[in-house]
Structures are given as structure tokens and as C-alpha cells.
């Protein structure tokens, strides 16, 4: 007997959001087959023979609308919902000859690939299970003066994530890992960052994958921000600590609904400098510890006083909100689409009672 019972935990808006438009070249000729999608989601389509497209989402997301077509410059729209109909004119890419400067830094490509996988995909079981399908396209550089490792790729990095049932196309815009001395081991990294746009394509869905997706979602950064705007703090979820002492989250996060977004203002009474990798920092607004389900420990540092969160838990200012501990270990291999809706299996409900 199949005991799977699916429950939607977080209801979305009851109306759909339609994004329509037409894509042409400079001669007003329609372009067929251009990819149009919402960044960080599975929501997208391709333009038809008349250059027309239409995508529908159940909710408004705080993300970009992206248009891509081989041989043409990409288009990014910061507010996909600002118009009822878009007209995009694609511009051909300029032919650029890339110059690759080979500098002897003492590290092999195998070592660099290992560091990249660890810092991009992560070292969790989900990150380790991922496979980069076009590794040969990725270029690496190690600056011996600043001990900074960087990576770039002229095409989207294609990642197969079998445990979560997705293929990810990640357009890497920035990636670096910083050290205090010449080394290429992740354990010695003092700071790392990767930014870019991403498209998710679902490849498989079954009970095991649903369980894995739930495991990744609950206790993640998205779940944390969702808890802030929903005010859903409890011992079975996140407990907020300032230093070693548990505190009331409502005293530190002020949430104001603004149209389709939530404006969050964060405060703290603990205005002291902190240290990451031996480097002291003072330009921050708040520093908290988090405990999820009494066992998973994280740290979150806000270098911005105000940020925005959409109804799905996606936050702005990603480069100014830094996580350590459990959440800090969750990299690209632990990510889910913004349109992911957590489901729960019946046996998980019984376990949680």
C-alpha cells in the first residue's frame, strides 16, 4: 500500500503571474528557440517561430528574467513583472579572442578542480554526489601575491545533481577563494564566494528524491528567511542566539510588507568586532548563532541593516549576509529552485509527532 501523503506546507498566492513577450533581431526578424526563464527556478520556456513566449508562475519571485540565445548578448530584466508584454531585440556578441595567460603557481589542474568542487558544490553528501558535465571549459587562476584562487567559465557550468533530481545550468559571474598564505586546501580558506544566475531542469522525482529535497530545504538559508517573514520560530525549527544566550527573534527582526516583498530590518545590541579566518571585521550590523532542531548549528552575520525577502524565502543582498557552520557548508550542491514547494511524506509526519 502506498502511504505517500503530500502536504503543501507554505501556500502561495492564489493567482498566477504571466510574463509574455516577443524576441527579434535588429532587423525585426523573429528569433525562434531563445531561452527565457526566471533566474534560480525551473520556470522557463523557449520562443516560438514568431519569436513569442509566455511563462507562468504561481507567485512573484524576487529574481531576474533572463533571455539567452547562442551568438547574442544575454538580456537581464530586474523586475519581470513590470510590464504585461516585453519586446526584446537581441544584439550579436562581439567576436572576442580570449587571451589565456599561463602562470606557474605550483598547483596542478587536478588540485584546482578539487578546490573548485569543494567550494562550489560543497562537501555535503549532496555536493559530493554532483557531477560537473563540462569541467574542461572552466579556467582557473591563482594570484601568488594575494593568495586568491579564482575561476571563470565562458559557458554555463552544467551540474548533474542525482540526489535532488535536477540538472543545473549555472552561469558563473564571480568565484573566488582567499587564503592567508600559499595553499590550495579548503581547510585553510578564510573567505569564499560564488555568484551567478542559474536555471534548474527537473530530471527525476520519486519518494527518495522528495525526502532528499525536504532534507536540504528544512534548516537551509531559505527556510531561515521564510521563518523570519512568517514569524515561525520554535524549538522544532530555528532558535536565535546572541552569543550563548537564546533571544526573542521579534526583538531583532522587524518585518514590513511592501507590495509583493517583505522589508526586513535587523538590529543587535552586541556591537563588537568578529573574526573570520583570523581577520577581524567591524563593519557589520548584527551577528547571531542559530540552532536548528536542537542539533544543527550555524552562524549568520548581517553586513546590511535592511534587506528584502519574497514569499518563497529568497533574499536580496546575498553577498552581505554571511553564513557559517551548518548553513555555510550548503553550497550549489544543496540548492533548490526558488519555485520549490516543500512536500512531506506520511512517515515523516508520524516521525515528527
Coordinates of C-alpha atoms in Angstrom, one line a residue:
X1 CA 0.0 0.0 0.0
X2 CA 1.4 3.4 -1.0
X3 CA 1.5 5.6 2.1
X4 CA 2.7 8.8 0.5
X5 CA 0.7 11.8 1.5
X6 CA 1.7 15.1 0.1
X7 CA 1.0 18.3 2.1
X8 CA 1.8 21.8 0.8
X9 CA 3.4 23.5 3.8
X10 CA 3.6 27.0 2.5
X11 CA 0.7 28.2 0.4
X12 CA 1.5 30.5 -2.5
X13 CA -0.6 33.3 -3.9
X14 CA -3.9 32.1 -5.4
X15 CA -3.3 33.9 -8.7
X16 CA -0.8 33.2 -11.5
X17 CA 1.8 35.6 -12.9
X18 CA 2.0 35.6 -16.7
X19 CA 5.1 37.0 -18.4
X20 CA 4.7 37.5 -22.2
X21 CA 6.8 38.9 -24.9
X22 CA 8.5 38.8 -28.3
X23 CA 12.1 38.3 -29.3
X24 CA 13.6 39.7 -32.5
X25 CA 16.9 40.6 -34.0
X26 CA 17.9 44.1 -35.1
X27 CA 16.1 43.6 -38.4
X28 CA 12.9 42.9 -36.6
X29 CA 13.1 39.2 -37.6
X30 CA 11.6 36.9 -35.0
X31 CA 14.1 34.6 -33.2
X32 CA 12.9 31.1 -32.5
X33 CA 14.4 28.9 -29.8
X34 CA 15.6 31.6 -27.4
X35 CA 15.6 30.5 -23.8
X36 CA 13.5 32.6 -21.4
X37 CA 13.5 31.8 -17.7
X38 CA 13.3 33.2 -14.2
X39 CA 16.7 33.0 -12.6
X40 CA 17.0 30.4 -9.9
X41 CA 13.8 28.5 -10.8
X42 CA 12.5 25.7 -13.1
X43 CA 10.2 28.2 -14.7
X44 CA 11.0 28.9 -18.3
X45 CA 10.3 28.4 -22.0
X46 CA 11.7 29.0 -25.5
X47 CA 10.4 31.4 -28.1
X48 CA 8.3 30.0 -30.9
X49 CA 8.6 30.6 -34.7
X50 CA 7.1 34.0 -34.3
X51 CA 9.5 34.9 -31.5
X52 CA 6.7 34.9 -29.0
X53 CA 7.0 33.4 -25.5
X54 CA 4.9 33.1 -22.4
X55 CA 5.8 31.8 -18.9
X56 CA 3.5 31.4 -15.9
X57 CA 4.4 31.3 -12.2
X58 CA 2.2 30.8 -9.2
X59 CA 3.9 33.6 -7.4
X60 CA 6.1 36.7 -7.8
X61 CA 9.7 35.9 -7.2
X62 CA 12.4 38.4 -6.2
X63 CA 14.6 37.4 -9.2
X64 CA 15.7 38.2 -12.7
X65 CA 14.1 37.4 -16.1
X66 CA 16.8 36.1 -18.4
X67 CA 16.8 35.8 -22.1
X68 CA 19.6 33.7 -23.8
X69 CA 20.3 32.8 -27.4
X70 CA 23.6 31.5 -28.8
X71 CA 25.6 34.1 -30.5
X72 CA 23.7 37.0 -28.9
X73 CA 24.2 39.1 -25.8
X74 CA 22.1 37.9 -22.8
X75 CA 19.3 40.1 -21.5
X76 CA 18.6 40.6 -17.8
X77 CA 15.4 42.2 -16.5
X78 CA 15.5 43.1 -12.8
X79 CA 11.7 43.3 -12.5
X80 CA 10.0 40.6 -14.6
X81 CA 6.5 41.8 -13.6
X82 CA 6.9 45.5 -14.5
X83 CA 5.2 45.0 -18.0
X84 CA 2.4 43.0 -19.4
X85 CA 4.3 42.4 -22.6
X86 CA 8.1 42.7 -23.3
X87 CA 9.8 43.3 -26.6
X88 CA 13.4 42.2 -26.7
X89 CA 15.8 43.0 -29.5
X90 CA 18.9 40.7 -29.3
X91 CA 22.3 42.1 -30.1
X92 CA 25.0 39.9 -31.6
X93 CA 28.0 39.2 -29.4
X94 CA 31.3 40.8 -30.5
X95 CA 33.9 38.3 -31.6
X96 CA 36.4 38.4 -28.9
X97 CA 39.6 36.4 -28.8
X98 CA 40.3 35.3 -25.3
X99 CA 43.9 35.5 -24.1
X100 CA 44.9 32.8 -21.7
X101 CA 47.9 33.7 -19.6
X102 CA 49.6 30.6 -18.2
X103 CA 51.4 31.4 -14.9
X104 CA 53.3 28.8 -13.0
X105 CA 51.8 28.7 -9.5
X106 CA 52.9 25.3 -8.3
X107 CA 49.5 23.7 -8.3
X108 CA 48.1 21.2 -10.7
X109 CA 44.8 21.4 -12.5
X110 CA 43.7 18.3 -10.6
X111 CA 44.3 20.2 -7.3
X112 CA 42.4 23.3 -8.6
X113 CA 39.4 21.2 -9.7
X114 CA 39.2 19.6 -6.3
X115 CA 39.2 23.0 -4.6
X116 CA 36.6 24.3 -7.1
X117 CA 34.3 21.3 -6.5
X118 CA 34.6 21.7 -2.7
X119 CA 33.9 25.5 -2.7
X120 CA 31.3 25.5 -5.5
X121 CA 29.4 22.2 -5.0
X122 CA 30.2 21.8 -1.3
X123 CA 31.4 18.8 0.8
X124 CA 27.9 17.6 2.0
X125 CA 26.7 14.3 0.6
X126 CA 24.6 16.2 -1.9
X127 CA 27.6 18.3 -3.1
X128 CA 29.8 15.2 -3.3
X129 CA 27.2 13.4 -5.4
X130 CA 27.1 16.2 -8.0
X131 CA 28.9 15.8 -11.3
X132 CA 30.1 18.8 -13.4
X133 CA 29.5 17.7 -17.0
X134 CA 31.7 20.4 -18.7
X135 CA 34.7 20.7 -16.3
X136 CA 37.1 21.2 -19.2
X137 CA 35.5 24.6 -20.0
X138 CA 36.4 26.0 -16.6
X139 CA 39.5 28.2 -16.3
X140 CA 41.4 28.7 -13.0
X141 CA 43.9 31.3 -11.8
X142 CA 45.9 31.6 -8.6
X143 CA 47.3 35.0 -7.7
X144 CA 50.5 34.4 -5.8
X145 CA 50.6 38.0 -4.4
X146 CA 47.1 37.9 -2.8
X147 CA 46.8 34.1 -2.4
X148 CA 43.4 34.3 -4.2
X149 CA 42.1 31.5 -6.3
X150 CA 39.6 32.4 -9.0
X151 CA 37.5 30.6 -11.6
X152 CA 35.7 31.5 -14.7
X153 CA 33.8 29.8 -17.5
X154 CA 32.7 31.1 -20.9
X155 CA 29.6 28.9 -20.9
X156 CA 27.1 27.9 -18.2
X157 CA 28.5 25.3 -15.8
X158 CA 26.3 22.2 -16.2
X159 CA 25.9 20.2 -13.0
X160 CA 24.0 16.9 -12.6
X161 CA 22.6 16.5 -9.1
X162 CA 21.2 12.9 -8.9
X163 CA 20.2 13.0 -5.2
X164 CA 17.9 16.0 -5.8
X165 CA 16.8 15.2 -9.3
X166 CA 18.0 18.3 -11.1
X167 CA 20.4 19.4 -13.8
X168 CA 21.7 22.9 -13.1
X169 CA 23.0 25.4 -15.7
X170 CA 25.0 27.9 -13.6
X171 CA 26.3 31.0 -15.4
X172 CA 29.2 31.8 -13.2
X173 CA 29.7 35.6 -12.8
X174 CA 32.1 35.6 -9.8
X175 CA 34.1 33.0 -7.9
X176 CA 37.0 33.3 -5.5
X177 CA 38.6 31.7 -2.6
X178 CA 41.1 33.6 -0.4
X179 CA 43.9 32.3 1.8
X180 CA 46.4 33.9 4.2
X181 CA 49.3 32.0 2.6
X182 CA 50.2 29.9 -0.4
X183 CA 47.9 26.9 -0.2
X184 CA 45.1 25.3 -2.2
X185 CA 43.4 23.3 0.6
X186 CA 39.8 24.2 1.5
X187 CA 40.5 23.8 5.2
X188 CA 42.8 26.9 5.0
X189 CA 40.4 29.1 3.2
X190 CA 39.5 32.4 5.0
X191 CA 36.8 33.5 2.6
X192 CA 35.0 32.3 -0.5
X193 CA 32.2 33.4 -2.7
X194 CA 30.4 32.4 -5.9
X195 CA 27.7 34.4 -7.7
X196 CA 25.8 33.8 -10.9
X197 CA 22.5 33.0 -12.5
X198 CA 21.0 29.5 -12.6
X199 CA 18.4 27.5 -14.4
X200 CA 17.1 24.3 -12.9
X201 CA 15.7 21.4 -15.0
X202 CA 14.0 18.6 -13.2
X203 CA 15.2 15.2 -14.3
X204 CA 13.6 12.8 -11.8
X205 CA 11.1 12.7 -9.0
X206 CA 10.3 9.8 -6.6
X207 CA 9.8 9.2 -2.9
X208 CA 13.6 9.2 -2.1
X209 CA 14.2 12.4 -4.0
X210 CA 11.3 14.1 -2.2
X211 CA 12.8 13.1 1.1
X212 CA 16.2 14.4 0.0
X213 CA 14.7 17.7 -1.1
X214 CA 13.0 18.1 2.2
X215 CA 16.2 17.3 4.0
X216 CA 18.0 20.1 2.0
X217 CA 15.2 22.6 2.4
X218 CA 14.4 22.4 6.1
X219 CA 17.2 24.1 8.0
X220 CA 18.5 25.9 5.0
X221 CA 19.1 29.7 4.5
X222 CA 15.8 29.9 2.5
X223 CA 14.0 28.2 5.4
X224 CA 15.6 30.6 7.9
X225 CA 14.4 33.7 5.9
X226 CA 11.0 32.1 5.4
X227 CA 10.9 31.8 9.2
X228 CA 11.7 35.5 9.7
X229 CA 8.8 36.7 7.5
X230 CA 6.4 34.1 8.8
X231 CA 7.5 34.5 12.4
X232 CA 7.7 30.8 12.8
X233 CA 10.3 30.3 15.5
X234 CA 10.1 27.3 17.8
X235 CA 12.3 24.6 19.3
X236 CA 11.4 22.3 16.4
X237 CA 12.7 24.9 14.0
X238 CA 15.3 27.7 14.5
X239 CA 16.3 29.2 17.8
X240 CA 18.1 32.5 17.7
X241 CA 21.1 33.2 19.9
X242 CA 23.0 36.3 20.6
X243 CA 26.3 34.9 21.7
X244 CA 25.5 32.0 24.1
X245 CA 22.1 33.2 25.1
X246 CA 18.7 32.5 23.3
X247 CA 16.8 35.6 22.4
X248 CA 13.4 36.5 21.0
X249 CA 13.7 36.9 17.3
X250 CA 10.9 39.5 17.2
X251 CA 13.2 41.9 19.2
X252 CA 15.8 41.7 16.4
X253 CA 13.9 41.4 13.1
X254 CA 11.3 44.0 12.1
X255 CA 9.3 42.9 9.1
X256 CA 7.2 45.2 7.0
X257 CA 5.2 44.0 4.0
X258 CA 5.8 46.1 0.9
X259 CA 3.8 45.1 -2.1
X260 CA 5.0 41.5 -3.0
X261 CA 8.1 41.7 -0.8
X262 CA 8.9 41.8 2.9
X263 CA 11.4 44.5 4.1
X264 CA 13.4 43.2 7.0
X265 CA 15.4 45.4 9.3
X266 CA 17.8 43.7 11.6
X267 CA 19.3 45.1 14.9
X268 CA 21.6 43.8 17.6
X269 CA 22.9 45.0 21.0
X270 CA 26.1 43.1 20.6
X271 CA 28.1 45.6 18.6
X272 CA 31.5 44.0 18.8
X273 CA 34.0 43.0 16.2
X274 CA 34.1 39.5 15.0
X275 CA 36.8 37.3 13.4
X276 CA 36.7 35.0 10.4
X277 CA 39.8 33.2 9.4
X278 CA 41.8 35.3 11.8
X279 CA 40.7 38.5 10.1
X280 CA 38.8 41.0 12.3
X281 CA 35.7 42.7 11.0
X282 CA 33.8 45.6 12.4
X283 CA 31.6 46.8 9.6
X284 CA 28.5 44.8 10.4
X285 CA 25.1 45.3 11.9
X286 CA 24.4 42.0 13.7
X287 CA 25.9 38.6 14.5
X288 CA 23.8 35.7 15.6
X289 CA 24.1 32.0 16.2
X290 CA 21.4 29.6 15.1
X291 CA 20.3 26.2 16.3
X292 CA 18.0 24.1 14.1
X293 CA 16.0 21.3 15.7
X294 CA 18.4 21.5 18.7
X295 CA 21.3 19.9 16.7
X296 CA 22.4 21.8 13.6
X297 CA 24.5 24.9 14.5
X298 CA 25.0 27.8 12.2
X299 CA 26.2 31.4 12.4
X300 CA 24.8 34.4 10.4
X301 CA 26.4 37.8 10.1
X302 CA 24.5 40.7 8.6
X303 CA 26.6 43.3 6.9
X304 CA 23.5 45.1 5.8
X305 CA 20.8 46.6 8.1
X306 CA 17.9 46.2 5.7
X307 CA 17.2 43.6 3.1
X308 CA 14.1 42.2 1.2
X309 CA 12.6 38.7 1.2
X310 CA 10.0 37.3 -1.2
X311 CA 7.2 34.9 -0.2
X312 CA 9.4 31.9 -1.0
X313 CA 12.3 32.9 1.3
X314 CA 14.6 34.3 -1.4
X315 CA 16.6 37.2 -0.1
X316 CA 18.3 40.2 -1.6
X317 CA 21.9 41.3 -0.6
X318 CA 23.2 37.7 -0.7
X319 CA 26.8 39.0 -0.7
X320 CA 26.1 40.9 2.5
X321 CA 24.6 38.1 4.6
X322 CA 27.3 35.6 5.5
X323 CA 26.6 32.1 6.9
X324 CA 28.9 29.8 8.8
X325 CA 28.6 26.4 10.4
X326 CA 25.9 24.1 9.0
X327 CA 24.3 26.5 6.6
X328 CA 27.7 27.8 5.5
X329 CA 28.5 24.3 4.2
X330 CA 25.5 24.3 2.0
X331 CA 26.7 25.4 -1.4
X332 CA 25.5 24.8 -5.0
X333 CA 25.0 21.0 -4.4
X334 CA 22.5 21.8 -1.7
X335 CA 20.4 24.4 -3.6
X336 CA 16.8 24.1 -4.7
X337 CA 14.8 26.2 -7.2
X338 CA 13.0 29.2 -5.8
X339 CA 9.8 27.7 -7.0
X340 CA 10.3 24.5 -5.0
X341 CA 7.4 23.8 -2.7
X342 CA 8.3 21.5 0.2
X343 CA 6.2 18.3 0.5
X344 CA 6.2 15.9 3.3
X345 CA 5.7 12.1 3.4
X346 CA 3.3 10.5 5.7
X347 CA 6.0 8.6 7.5
X348 CA 7.8 11.9 8.1
X349 CA 4.7 13.3 9.6
X350 CA 4.5 10.4 12.1
X351 CA 8.2 10.7 12.9
X352 CA 7.7 14.4 13.7
X353 CA 4.8 13.9 16.1

